[in-house]
PDB file of C-alpha atoms in Angstrom:
ATOM      1  CA  MET A   1     128.928 113.489  94.534  1.00 89.00           C
ATOM      2  CA  LYS A   2     127.573 110.544  96.526  1.00 93.00           C
ATOM      3  CA  ILE A   3     124.641 108.850  94.815  1.00 95.00           C
ATOM      4  CA  TRP A   4     121.794 106.723  96.142  1.00 97.00           C
ATOM      5  CA  LYS A   5     119.151 105.377  93.759  1.00 96.00           C
ATOM      6  CA  ASN A   6     115.907 103.413  93.800  1.00 95.00           C
ATOM      7  CA  THR A   7     115.762 102.861  90.027  1.00 94.00           C
ATOM      8  CA  ASN A   8     118.085 101.264  87.483  1.00 92.00           C
ATOM      9  CA  THR A   9     116.784 103.405  84.599  1.00 93.00           C
ATOM     10  CA  LEU A  10     120.152 105.020  83.858  1.00 93.00           C
ATOM     11  CA  ASP A  11     122.523 102.282  85.007  1.00 92.00           C
ATOM     12  CA  CYS A  12     123.767 101.540  81.480  1.00 90.00           C
ATOM     13  CA  TYR A  13     124.192 105.224  80.655  1.00 91.00           C
ATOM     14  CA  ILE A  14     125.951 106.824  83.623  1.00 89.00           C
ATOM     15  CA  ASN A  15     129.235 105.380  84.914  1.00 88.00           C
ATOM     16  CA  GLU A  16     128.789 107.187  88.225  1.00 84.00           C
ATOM     17  CA  LEU A  17     125.783 104.958  89.011  1.00 89.00           C
ATOM     18  CA  LYS A  18     127.945 101.834  89.144  1.00 86.00           C
ATOM     19  CA  LYS A  19     128.972 102.804  92.659  1.00 90.00           C
ATOM     20  CA  THR A  20     126.279 104.038  95.017  1.00 94.00           C
ATOM     21  CA  VAL A  21     126.130 104.742  98.751  1.00 96.00           C
ATOM     22  CA  PRO A  22     123.631 104.102 101.572  1.00 96.00           C
ATOM     23  CA  PRO A  23     120.861 106.725 102.003  1.00 96.00           C
ATOM     24  CA  SER A  24     122.549 108.194 105.072  1.00 97.00           C
ATOM     25  CA  GLU A  25     125.612 109.171 103.006  1.00 97.00           C
ATOM     26  CA  ALA A  26     123.908 110.320  99.813  1.00 97.00           C
ATOM     27  CA  THR A  27     124.129 113.864  98.481  1.00 96.00           C
ATOM     28  CA  VAL A  28     122.102 113.016  95.368  1.00 95.00           C
ATOM     29  CA  ALA A  29     119.087 110.691  95.036  1.00 97.00           C
ATOM     30  CA  ILE A  30     118.124 109.228  91.659  1.00 96.00           C
ATOM     31  CA  ILE A  31     114.497 108.123  91.842  1.00 97.00           C
ATOM     32  CA  GLY A  32     111.920 106.388  89.678  1.00 95.00           C
ATOM     33  CA  SER A  33     108.324 105.816  90.773  1.00 92.00           C
ATOM     34  CA  LYS A  34     109.058 104.400  94.243  1.00 91.00           C
ATOM     35  CA  PRO A  35     108.767 106.527  97.403  1.00 90.00           C
ATOM     36  CA  ILE A  36     111.733 108.300  98.981  1.00 95.00           C
ATOM     37  CA  ASP A  37     112.230 108.936 102.712  1.00 96.00           C
ATOM     38  CA  LEU A  38     114.138 112.167 103.341  1.00 97.00           C
ATOM     39  CA  ASN A  39     114.356 111.388 107.064  1.00 96.00           C
ATOM     40  CA  ILE A  40     117.121 108.871 106.372  1.00 97.00           C
ATOM     41  CA  MET A  41     119.008 111.236 104.048  1.00 97.00           C
ATOM     42  CA  PRO A  42     120.515 113.997 106.202  1.00 97.00           C
ATOM     43  CA  ASN A  43     123.134 115.020 103.617  1.00 97.00           C
ATOM     44  CA  LEU A  44     120.914 115.183 100.536  1.00 97.00           C
ATOM     45  CA  LYS A  45     121.382 118.146  98.196  1.00 96.00           C
ATOM     46  CA  ALA A  46     119.430 117.093  95.107  1.00 96.00           C
ATOM     47  CA  ILE A  47     116.759 114.712  93.835  1.00 97.00           C
ATOM     48  CA  PHE A  48     116.890 113.693  90.171  1.00 96.00           C
ATOM     49  CA  LYS A  49     113.596 112.295  88.874  1.00 97.00           C
ATOM     50  CA  CYS A  50     113.607 109.724  86.042  1.00 96.00           C
ATOM     51  CA  GLY A  51     110.112 110.413  84.734  1.00 95.00           C
ATOM     52  CA  VAL A  52     107.231 112.887  84.729  1.00 95.00           C
ATOM     53  CA  GLY A  53     105.149 111.526  87.618  1.00 93.00           C
ATOM     54  CA  THR A  54     105.749 113.600  90.748  1.00 94.00           C
ATOM     55  CA  ASP A  55     103.498 111.849  93.279  1.00 95.00           C
ATOM     56  CA  ASN A  56     106.532 110.358  95.077  1.00 95.00           C
ATOM     57  CA  ILE A  57     108.495 113.611  95.364  1.00 96.00           C
ATOM     58  CA  PRO A  58     108.351 115.259  98.846  1.00 96.00           C
ATOM     59  CA  PHE A  59     108.295 118.825  97.526  1.00 96.00           C
ATOM     60  CA  GLU A  60     107.437 120.559 100.793  1.00 96.00           C
ATOM     61  CA  GLU A  61     110.100 118.840 102.881  1.00 96.00           C
ATOM     62  CA  ALA A  62     112.689 119.269 100.117  1.00 97.00           C
ATOM     63  CA  GLU A  63     111.997 123.004  99.972  1.00 97.00           C
ATOM     64  CA  LYS A  64     112.373 123.314 103.743  1.00 97.00           C
ATOM     65  CA  ARG A  65     115.771 121.657 103.589  1.00 97.00           C
ATOM     66  CA  GLY A  66     116.956 123.429 100.457  1.00 96.00           C
ATOM     67  CA  ILE A  67     117.114 120.209  98.439  1.00 96.00           C
ATOM     68  CA  LYS A  68     117.121 120.857  94.706  1.00 95.00           C
ATOM     69  CA  ILE A  69     114.564 118.895  92.673  1.00 96.00           C
ATOM     70  CA  ILE A  70     115.555 118.185  89.079  1.00 96.00           C
ATOM     71  CA  LEU A  71     112.878 117.041  86.643  1.00 96.00           C
ATOM     72  CA  PRO A  72     113.375 115.900  83.034  1.00 97.00           C
ATOM     73  CA  SER A  73     113.933 118.628  80.452  1.00 96.00           C
ATOM     74  CA  ALA A  74     111.173 119.649  78.054  1.00 97.00           C
ATOM     75  CA  LYS A  75     112.781 117.608  75.271  1.00 97.00           C
ATOM     76  CA  THR A  76     112.937 114.503  77.463  1.00 97.00           C
ATOM     77  CA  LYS A  77     109.339 114.992  78.626  1.00 97.00           C
ATOM     78  CA  ASN A  78     108.132 115.094  75.027  1.00 98.00           C
ATOM     79  CA  PHE A  79     109.660 111.674  74.376  1.00 98.00           C
ATOM     80  CA  ILE A  80     108.005 110.365  77.546  1.00 97.00           C
ATOM     81  CA  TYR A  81     104.605 111.732  76.555  1.00 98.00           C
ATOM     82  CA  GLU A  82     104.764 110.505  72.958  1.00 98.00           C
ATOM     83  CA  GLU A  83     106.156 107.041  73.637  1.00 98.00           C
ATOM     84  CA  THR A  84     103.837 106.394  76.580  1.00 98.00           C
ATOM     85  CA  ALA A  85     100.903 107.338  74.353  1.00 98.00           C
ATOM     86  CA  ASN A  86     102.243 105.086  71.583  1.00 98.00           C
ATOM     87  CA  PHE A  87     102.679 102.163  73.965  1.00 98.00           C
ATOM     88  CA  THR A  88      99.240 102.706  75.475  1.00 98.00           C
ATOM     89  CA  THR A  89      97.701 102.663  72.008  1.00 98.00           C
ATOM     90  CA  PHE A  90      99.442  99.335  71.355  1.00 98.00           C
ATOM     91  CA  LEU A  91      98.092  97.889  74.625  1.00 98.00           C
ATOM     92  CA  ILE A  92      94.558  99.041  73.806  1.00 98.00           C
ATOM     93  CA  LEU A  93      94.693  97.500  70.326  1.00 98.00           C
ATOM     94  CA  ASN A  94      96.091  94.314  71.810  1.00 97.00           C
ATOM     95  CA  GLU A  95      93.061  94.102  74.088  1.00 97.00           C
ATOM     96  CA  LEU A  96      90.664  94.770  71.219  1.00 97.00           C
ATOM     97  CA  TYR A  97      92.295  92.121  69.022  1.00 96.00           C
ATOM     98  CA  LYS A  98      92.739  89.566  71.797  1.00 91.00           C
ATOM     99  CA  LYS A  99      90.260  87.054  70.360  1.00 89.00           C
ATOM    100  CA  ILE A 100      91.043  86.584  66.679  1.00 93.00           C
ATOM    101  CA  GLY A 101      91.331  82.823  66.179  1.00 94.00           C
ATOM    102  CA  ASP A 102      93.171  79.625  66.986  1.00 93.00           C
ATOM    103  CA  LEU A 103      96.187  78.219  65.104  1.00 95.00           C
ATOM    104  CA  THR A 104      95.773  74.625  66.261  1.00 95.00           C
ATOM    105  CA  SER A 105      92.233  74.242  64.945  1.00 96.00           C
ATOM    106  CA  TRP A 106      92.688  76.986  62.328  1.00 96.00           C
ATOM    107  CA  THR A 107      89.431  78.592  63.410  1.00 96.00           C
ATOM    108  CA  LYS A 108      88.706  82.269  62.947  1.00 96.00           C
ATOM    109  CA  GLU A 109      86.796  84.413  65.399  1.00 94.00           C
ATOM    110  CA  LYS A 110      84.279  86.832  63.938  1.00 94.00           C
ATOM    111  CA  ARG A 111      84.920  90.318  65.248  1.00 94.00           C
ATOM    112  CA  VAL A 112      83.346  93.755  65.198  1.00 94.00           C
ATOM    113  CA  PHE A 113      84.786  96.337  62.801  1.00 97.00           C
ATOM    114  CA  LEU A 114      87.465  98.146  64.819  1.00 97.00           C
ATOM    115  CA  PHE A 115      86.013 101.646  64.451  1.00 98.00           C
ATOM    116  CA  ASP A 116      82.785 100.422  66.059  1.00 98.00           C
ATOM    117  CA  LYS A 117      84.706  99.655  69.256  1.00 98.00           C
ATOM    118  CA  LYS A 118      84.485 102.335  71.953  1.00 98.00           C
ATOM    119  CA  VAL A 119      87.464 103.485  74.001  1.00 98.00           C
ATOM    120  CA  LEU A 120      87.201 105.845  76.974  1.00 98.00           C
ATOM    121  CA  VAL A 121      90.298 107.882  77.817  1.00 98.00           C
ATOM    122  CA  VAL A 122      90.116 108.952  81.466  1.00 98.00           C
ATOM    123  CA  GLY A 123      92.304 112.027  81.972  1.00 98.00           C
ATOM    124  CA  GLN A 124      93.204 114.665  79.402  1.00 98.00           C
ATOM    125  CA  GLY A 125      96.642 115.730  80.507  1.00 97.00           C
ATOM    126  CA  ASN A 126      99.731 115.566  78.292  1.00 97.00           C
ATOM    127  CA  ILE A 127      99.541 111.805  77.711  1.00 98.00           C
ATOM    128  CA  GLY A 128      95.762 111.383  77.735  1.00 98.00           C
ATOM    129  CA  LYS A 129      95.331 113.982  74.987  1.00 98.00           C
ATOM    130  CA  LEU A 130      97.893 112.211  72.808  1.00 98.00           C
ATOM    131  CA  VAL A 131      96.241 108.825  73.340  1.00 98.00           C
ATOM    132  CA  LYS A 132      92.889 110.260  72.283  1.00 98.00           C
ATOM    133  CA  GLU A 133      94.459 111.879  69.235  1.00 98.00           C
ATOM    134  CA  LYS A 134      96.233 108.675  68.157  1.00 98.00           C
ATOM    135  CA  LEU A 135      93.087 106.571  68.580  1.00 98.00           C
ATOM    136  CA  GLN A 136      90.641 108.837  66.753  1.00 97.00           C
ATOM    137  CA  LYS A 137      91.260 107.310  63.315  1.00 96.00           C
ATOM    138  CA  LEU A 138      91.059 103.756  64.655  1.00 98.00           C
ATOM    139  CA  VAL A 139      88.166 103.512  67.103  1.00 98.00           C
ATOM    140  CA  THR A 140      85.267 105.520  68.469  1.00 98.00           C
ATOM    141  CA  VAL A 141      87.000 107.397  71.271  1.00 98.00           C
ATOM    142  CA  LYS A 142      85.586 109.522  74.058  1.00 98.00           C
ATOM    143  CA  SER A 143      87.256 111.190  77.019  1.00 98.00           C
ATOM    144  CA  PHE A 144      86.567 112.146  80.601  1.00 98.00           C
ATOM    145  CA  ASP A 145      88.442 114.722  82.642  1.00 98.00           C
ATOM    146  CA  VAL A 146      87.415 116.275  85.945  1.00 95.00           C
ATOM    147  CA  LEU A 147      88.227 119.722  84.540  1.00 95.00           C
ATOM    148  CA  GLU A 148      86.080 119.216  81.443  1.00 96.00           C
ATOM    149  CA  ASN A 149      83.221 116.926  82.473  1.00 97.00           C
ATOM    150  CA  LYS A 150      80.590 116.653  85.176  1.00 97.00           C
ATOM    151  CA  ASP A 151      81.133 113.815  87.637  1.00 95.00           C
ATOM    152  CA  GLU A 152      77.904 112.093  86.674  1.00 96.00           C
ATOM    153  CA  GLU A 153      79.069 111.748  83.056  1.00 98.00           C
ATOM    154  CA  LEU A 154      81.701 109.180  84.018  1.00 98.00           C
ATOM    155  CA  GLU A 155      79.263 106.358  84.705  1.00 98.00           C
ATOM    156  CA  ILE A 156      77.538 106.777  81.343  1.00 98.00           C
ATOM    157  CA  LEU A 157      80.876 106.767  79.498  1.00 98.00           C
ATOM    158  CA  VAL A 158      82.262 103.761  81.382  1.00 98.00           C
ATOM    159  CA  ARG A 159      79.119 101.710  80.718  1.00 98.00           C
ATOM    160  CA  GLU A 160      79.502 102.298  76.963  1.00 98.00           C
ATOM    161  CA  ALA A 161      83.228 101.558  76.698  1.00 98.00           C
ATOM    162  CA  ASP A 162      84.891  98.409  75.384  1.00 98.00           C
ATOM    163  CA  VAL A 163      88.197  99.658  76.809  1.00 98.00           C
ATOM    164  CA  VAL A 164      88.809 102.181  79.601  1.00 98.00           C
ATOM    165  CA  THR A 165      92.357 103.591  79.629  1.00 98.00           C
ATOM    166  CA  LEU A 166      93.647 105.591  82.610  1.00 98.00           C
ATOM    167  CA  HIS A 167      95.768 108.753  82.412  1.00 98.00           C
ATOM    168  CA  ILE A 168      95.361 110.566  85.720  1.00 97.00           C
ATOM    169  CA  PRO A 169      97.983 111.446  88.342  1.00 96.00           C
ATOM    170  CA  LEU A 170      98.161 109.708  91.708  1.00 96.00           C
ATOM    171  CA  THR A 171      96.989 112.017  94.494  1.00 95.00           C
ATOM    172  CA  ASP A 172      95.098 111.550  97.750  1.00 94.00           C
ATOM    173  CA  SER A 173      91.850 112.074  95.835  1.00 95.00           C
ATOM    174  CA  THR A 174      92.665 109.611  93.039  1.00 97.00           C
ATOM    175  CA  HIS A 175      93.924 106.764  95.234  1.00 97.00           C
ATOM    176  CA  ASN A 176      91.572 103.824  94.460  1.00 98.00           C
ATOM    177  CA  PHE A 177      89.726 106.103  92.025  1.00 98.00           C
ATOM    178  CA  ILE A 178      88.710 103.004  90.077  1.00 98.00           C
ATOM    179  CA  ASP A 179      86.965 101.121  92.857  1.00 98.00           C
ATOM    180  CA  GLU A 180      84.388  98.350  93.114  1.00 98.00           C
ATOM    181  CA  GLU A 181      81.551 100.669  92.103  1.00 98.00           C
ATOM    182  CA  LYS A 182      83.251 102.032  88.990  1.00 98.00           C
ATOM    183  CA  ILE A 183      84.399  98.574  87.899  1.00 98.00           C
ATOM    184  CA  SER A 184      80.775  97.382  88.293  1.00 98.00           C
ATOM    185  CA  TRP A 185      79.826  99.921  85.604  1.00 98.00           C
ATOM    186  CA  MET A 186      82.105  98.252  83.038  1.00 98.00           C
ATOM    187  CA  LYS A 187      80.570  96.023  80.392  1.00 97.00           C
ATOM    188  CA  LYS A 188      81.168  92.285  80.612  1.00 97.00           C
ATOM    189  CA  ASN A 189      84.303  91.362  78.657  1.00 96.00           C
ATOM    190  CA  SER A 190      85.460  94.971  78.471  1.00 98.00           C
ATOM    191  CA  SER A 191      89.039  95.868  79.386  1.00 98.00           C
ATOM    192  CA  LEU A 192      90.894  98.225  81.723  1.00 98.00           C
ATOM    193  CA  VAL A 193      94.295  99.600  80.632  1.00 98.00           C
ATOM    194  CA  ASN A 194      96.583 101.412  83.073  1.00 98.00           C
ATOM    195  CA  THR A 195      99.884 103.097  82.178  1.00 98.00           C
ATOM    196  CA  SER A 196      99.476 105.841  84.786  1.00 97.00           C
ATOM    197  CA  ARG A 197      99.918 104.638  88.394  1.00 97.00           C
ATOM    198  CA  GLY A 198      98.895 101.336  89.976  1.00 97.00           C
ATOM    199  CA  PRO A 199      97.205 102.671  93.127  1.00 97.00           C
ATOM    200  CA  ILE A 200      94.602 104.685  91.203  1.00 98.00           C
ATOM    201  CA  VAL A 201      92.886 101.284  90.850  1.00 98.00           C
ATOM    202  CA  SER A 202      91.713  99.194  93.803  1.00 98.00           C
ATOM    203  CA  GLU A 203      93.712  95.974  93.606  1.00 98.00           C
ATOM    204  CA  ASP A 204      91.026  94.043  95.507  1.00 98.00           C
ATOM    205  CA  ALA A 205      88.201  95.306  93.295  1.00 98.00           C
ATOM    206  CA  LEU A 206      90.143  94.494  90.145  1.00 98.00           C
ATOM    207  CA  PHE A 207      90.976  91.022  91.451  1.00 98.00           C
ATOM    208  CA  ASP A 208      87.316  90.274  92.122  1.00 98.00           C
ATOM    209  CA  ALA A 209      86.229  91.484  88.680  1.00 98.00           C
ATOM    210  CA  ILE A 210      88.867  89.447  86.852  1.00 98.00           C
ATOM    211  CA  ASN A 211      88.323  86.401  89.058  1.00 98.00           C
ATOM    212  CA  ASN A 212      84.606  86.537  88.209  1.00 98.00           C
ATOM    213  CA  LYS A 213      85.515  86.848  84.518  1.00 97.00           C
ATOM    214  CA  LYS A 214      83.710  90.165  84.191  1.00 97.00           C
ATOM    215  CA  ILE A 215      86.607  92.099  82.617  1.00 98.00           C
ATOM    216  CA  THR A 216      90.216  91.751  81.502  1.00 98.00           C
ATOM    217  CA  ALA A 217      93.018  94.230  82.167  1.00 98.00           C
ATOM    218  CA  THR A 218      96.447  95.280  80.958  1.00 98.00           C
ATOM    219  CA  PHE A 219      98.743  97.087  83.403  1.00 98.00           C
ATOM    220  CA  ASP A 220     102.205  98.603  82.958  1.00 98.00           C
ATOM    221  CA  VAL A 221     102.149 100.081  86.491  1.00 97.00           C
ATOM    222  CA  PHE A 222     101.431  98.398  89.805  1.00 98.00           C
ATOM    223  CA  TRP A 223     100.818  98.800  93.517  1.00 97.00           C
ATOM    224  CA  GLU A 224     104.376  97.706  94.207  1.00 95.00           C
ATOM    225  CA  GLU A 225     107.144  97.057  91.721  1.00 94.00           C
ATOM    226  CA  PRO A 226     108.319  94.483  90.792  1.00 95.00           C
ATOM    227  CA  TYR A 227     104.751  93.218  91.123  1.00 97.00           C
ATOM    228  CA  ARG A 228     104.357  89.781  92.700  1.00 97.00           C
ATOM    229  CA  GLY A 229     100.775  90.203  93.919  1.00 98.00           C
ATOM    230  CA  LYS A 230      97.664  88.083  93.632  1.00 98.00           C
ATOM    231  CA  LEU A 231      96.686  89.279  90.160  1.00 98.00           C
ATOM    232  CA  THR A 232      99.708  87.506  88.662  1.00 98.00           C
ATOM    233  CA  GLN A 233      97.708  84.251  88.717  1.00 98.00           C
ATOM    234  CA  PHE A 234      95.617  85.644  85.839  1.00 98.00           C
ATOM    235  CA  TYR A 235      98.640  86.447  83.644  1.00 98.00           C
ATOM    236  CA  PRO A 236      98.600  86.569  80.665  1.00 96.00           C
ATOM    237  CA  GLU A 237      95.099  85.540  79.597  1.00 95.00           C
ATOM    238  CA  ARG A 238      93.021  87.910  81.740  1.00 98.00           C
ATOM    239  CA  PHE A 239      95.636  90.179  83.307  1.00 98.00           C
ATOM    240  CA  MET A 240      98.413  91.189  80.920  1.00 98.00           C
ATOM    241  CA  MET A 241     101.448  92.797  82.563  1.00 98.00           C
ATOM    242  CA  THR A 242     104.428  94.746  81.237  1.00 98.00           C
ATOM    243  CA  PRO A 243     107.297  95.832  83.554  1.00 97.00           C
ATOM    244  CA  HIS A 244     106.698  99.616  83.652  1.00 96.00           C
ATOM    245  CA  VAL A 245     108.178 100.164  80.198  1.00 96.00           C
ATOM    246  CA  SER A 246     105.680 102.487  78.510  1.00 97.00           C
ATOM    247  CA  SER A 247     108.150 105.361  78.021  1.00 96.00           C
ATOM    248  CA  ASN A 248     111.299 103.258  77.827  1.00 94.00           C
ATOM    249  CA  CYS A 249     112.536 104.141  74.326  1.00 96.00           C
ATOM    250  CA  VAL A 250     116.199 104.873  73.575  1.00 96.00           C
ATOM    251  CA  ASN A 251     115.477 108.531  72.775  1.00 97.00           C
ATOM    252  CA  PHE A 252     114.006 109.094  76.232  1.00 97.00           C
ATOM    253  CA  LEU A 253     116.923 107.376  77.960  1.00 96.00           C
ATOM    254  CA  ASP A 254     119.574 109.205  75.900  1.00 96.00           C
ATOM    255  CA  ASN A 255     118.032 112.573  76.709  1.00 96.00           C
ATOM    256  CA  LEU A 256     117.500 111.692  80.367  1.00 97.00           C
ATOM    257  CA  ALA A 257     121.182 110.784  80.628  1.00 95.00           C
ATOM    258  CA  GLN A 258     122.027 114.151  79.068  1.00 95.00           C
ATOM    259  CA  ASP A 259     119.787 115.869  81.626  1.00 95.00           C
ATOM    260  CA  PHE A 260     121.714 114.075  84.366  1.00 93.00           C
ATOM    261  CA  THR A 261     125.028 115.260  82.927  1.00 92.00           C
ATOM    262  CA  ASP A 262     123.886 118.844  82.415  1.00 92.00           C
ATOM    263  CA  GLN A 263     122.055 119.275  85.718  1.00 89.00           C
ATOM    264  CA  LEU A 264     124.230 117.245  88.087  1.00 83.00           C
ATOM    265  CA  LEU A 265     127.665 116.345  86.782  1.00 74.00           C
ATOM    266  CA  LYS A 266     128.424 119.753  85.284  1.00 70.00           C
ATOM    267  CA  GLN A 267     127.171 121.509  88.401  1.00 70.00           C
ATOM    268  CA  ASN A 268     129.062 119.093  90.680  1.00 66.00           C
ATOM    269  CA  LEU A 269     126.265 118.865  93.238  1.00 64.00           C
TER     270      LEU A 269
END
């Protein structure tokens, strides 16, 4: 087995990943959220995905070439869904409790009772549903999903929300889904949380809104990773960043490593 990788997710778990080869020699590709170019991988036999997002997997081309695509097992996926929802809930609460007081002057900010805060969960897939469920006892939570709601409902829901959290896949139709218009609907001093995919939000539109002090945002995913873009100038006060770690618990990594062993090493691909 000759391995090429574009993620270090399993580096501490799989000895075989200590020695990798150039794309042209690879028989197996280990990928995270970054794109993969099959044109430079003539010998590839399998793609092992370290996560549940599939927007960067070239399914059609892989099928044509007989390349096996290996996704996380059901057990591993459940850890991803649960921990991403847990982490998202933490990020949302962090935004809602951002202004609480100052230690130097020992002043205390008056705040609204938490349950009176409104959170909009955009997307009701595996993770979005869990986020909504976890938030229901804490805040007033509403949801929007293209399969459940009319398009015109989104504007009304966004205008009411103190926090908008995103849980939709990246596709051609969702690229820049949160654009200048949708950000203009957000209340002043509301927050945008994204643990889905960076490009579902327009980077330029978000920059303008934060630069004008209209909203704040917390992102765990970005337009390119590691992110070194223009929004970093607002970190951490108005643009909080975490390094794509929402699902990164030990249980997920242990089970992903077991998936790798079961699906690749034992089959000797």
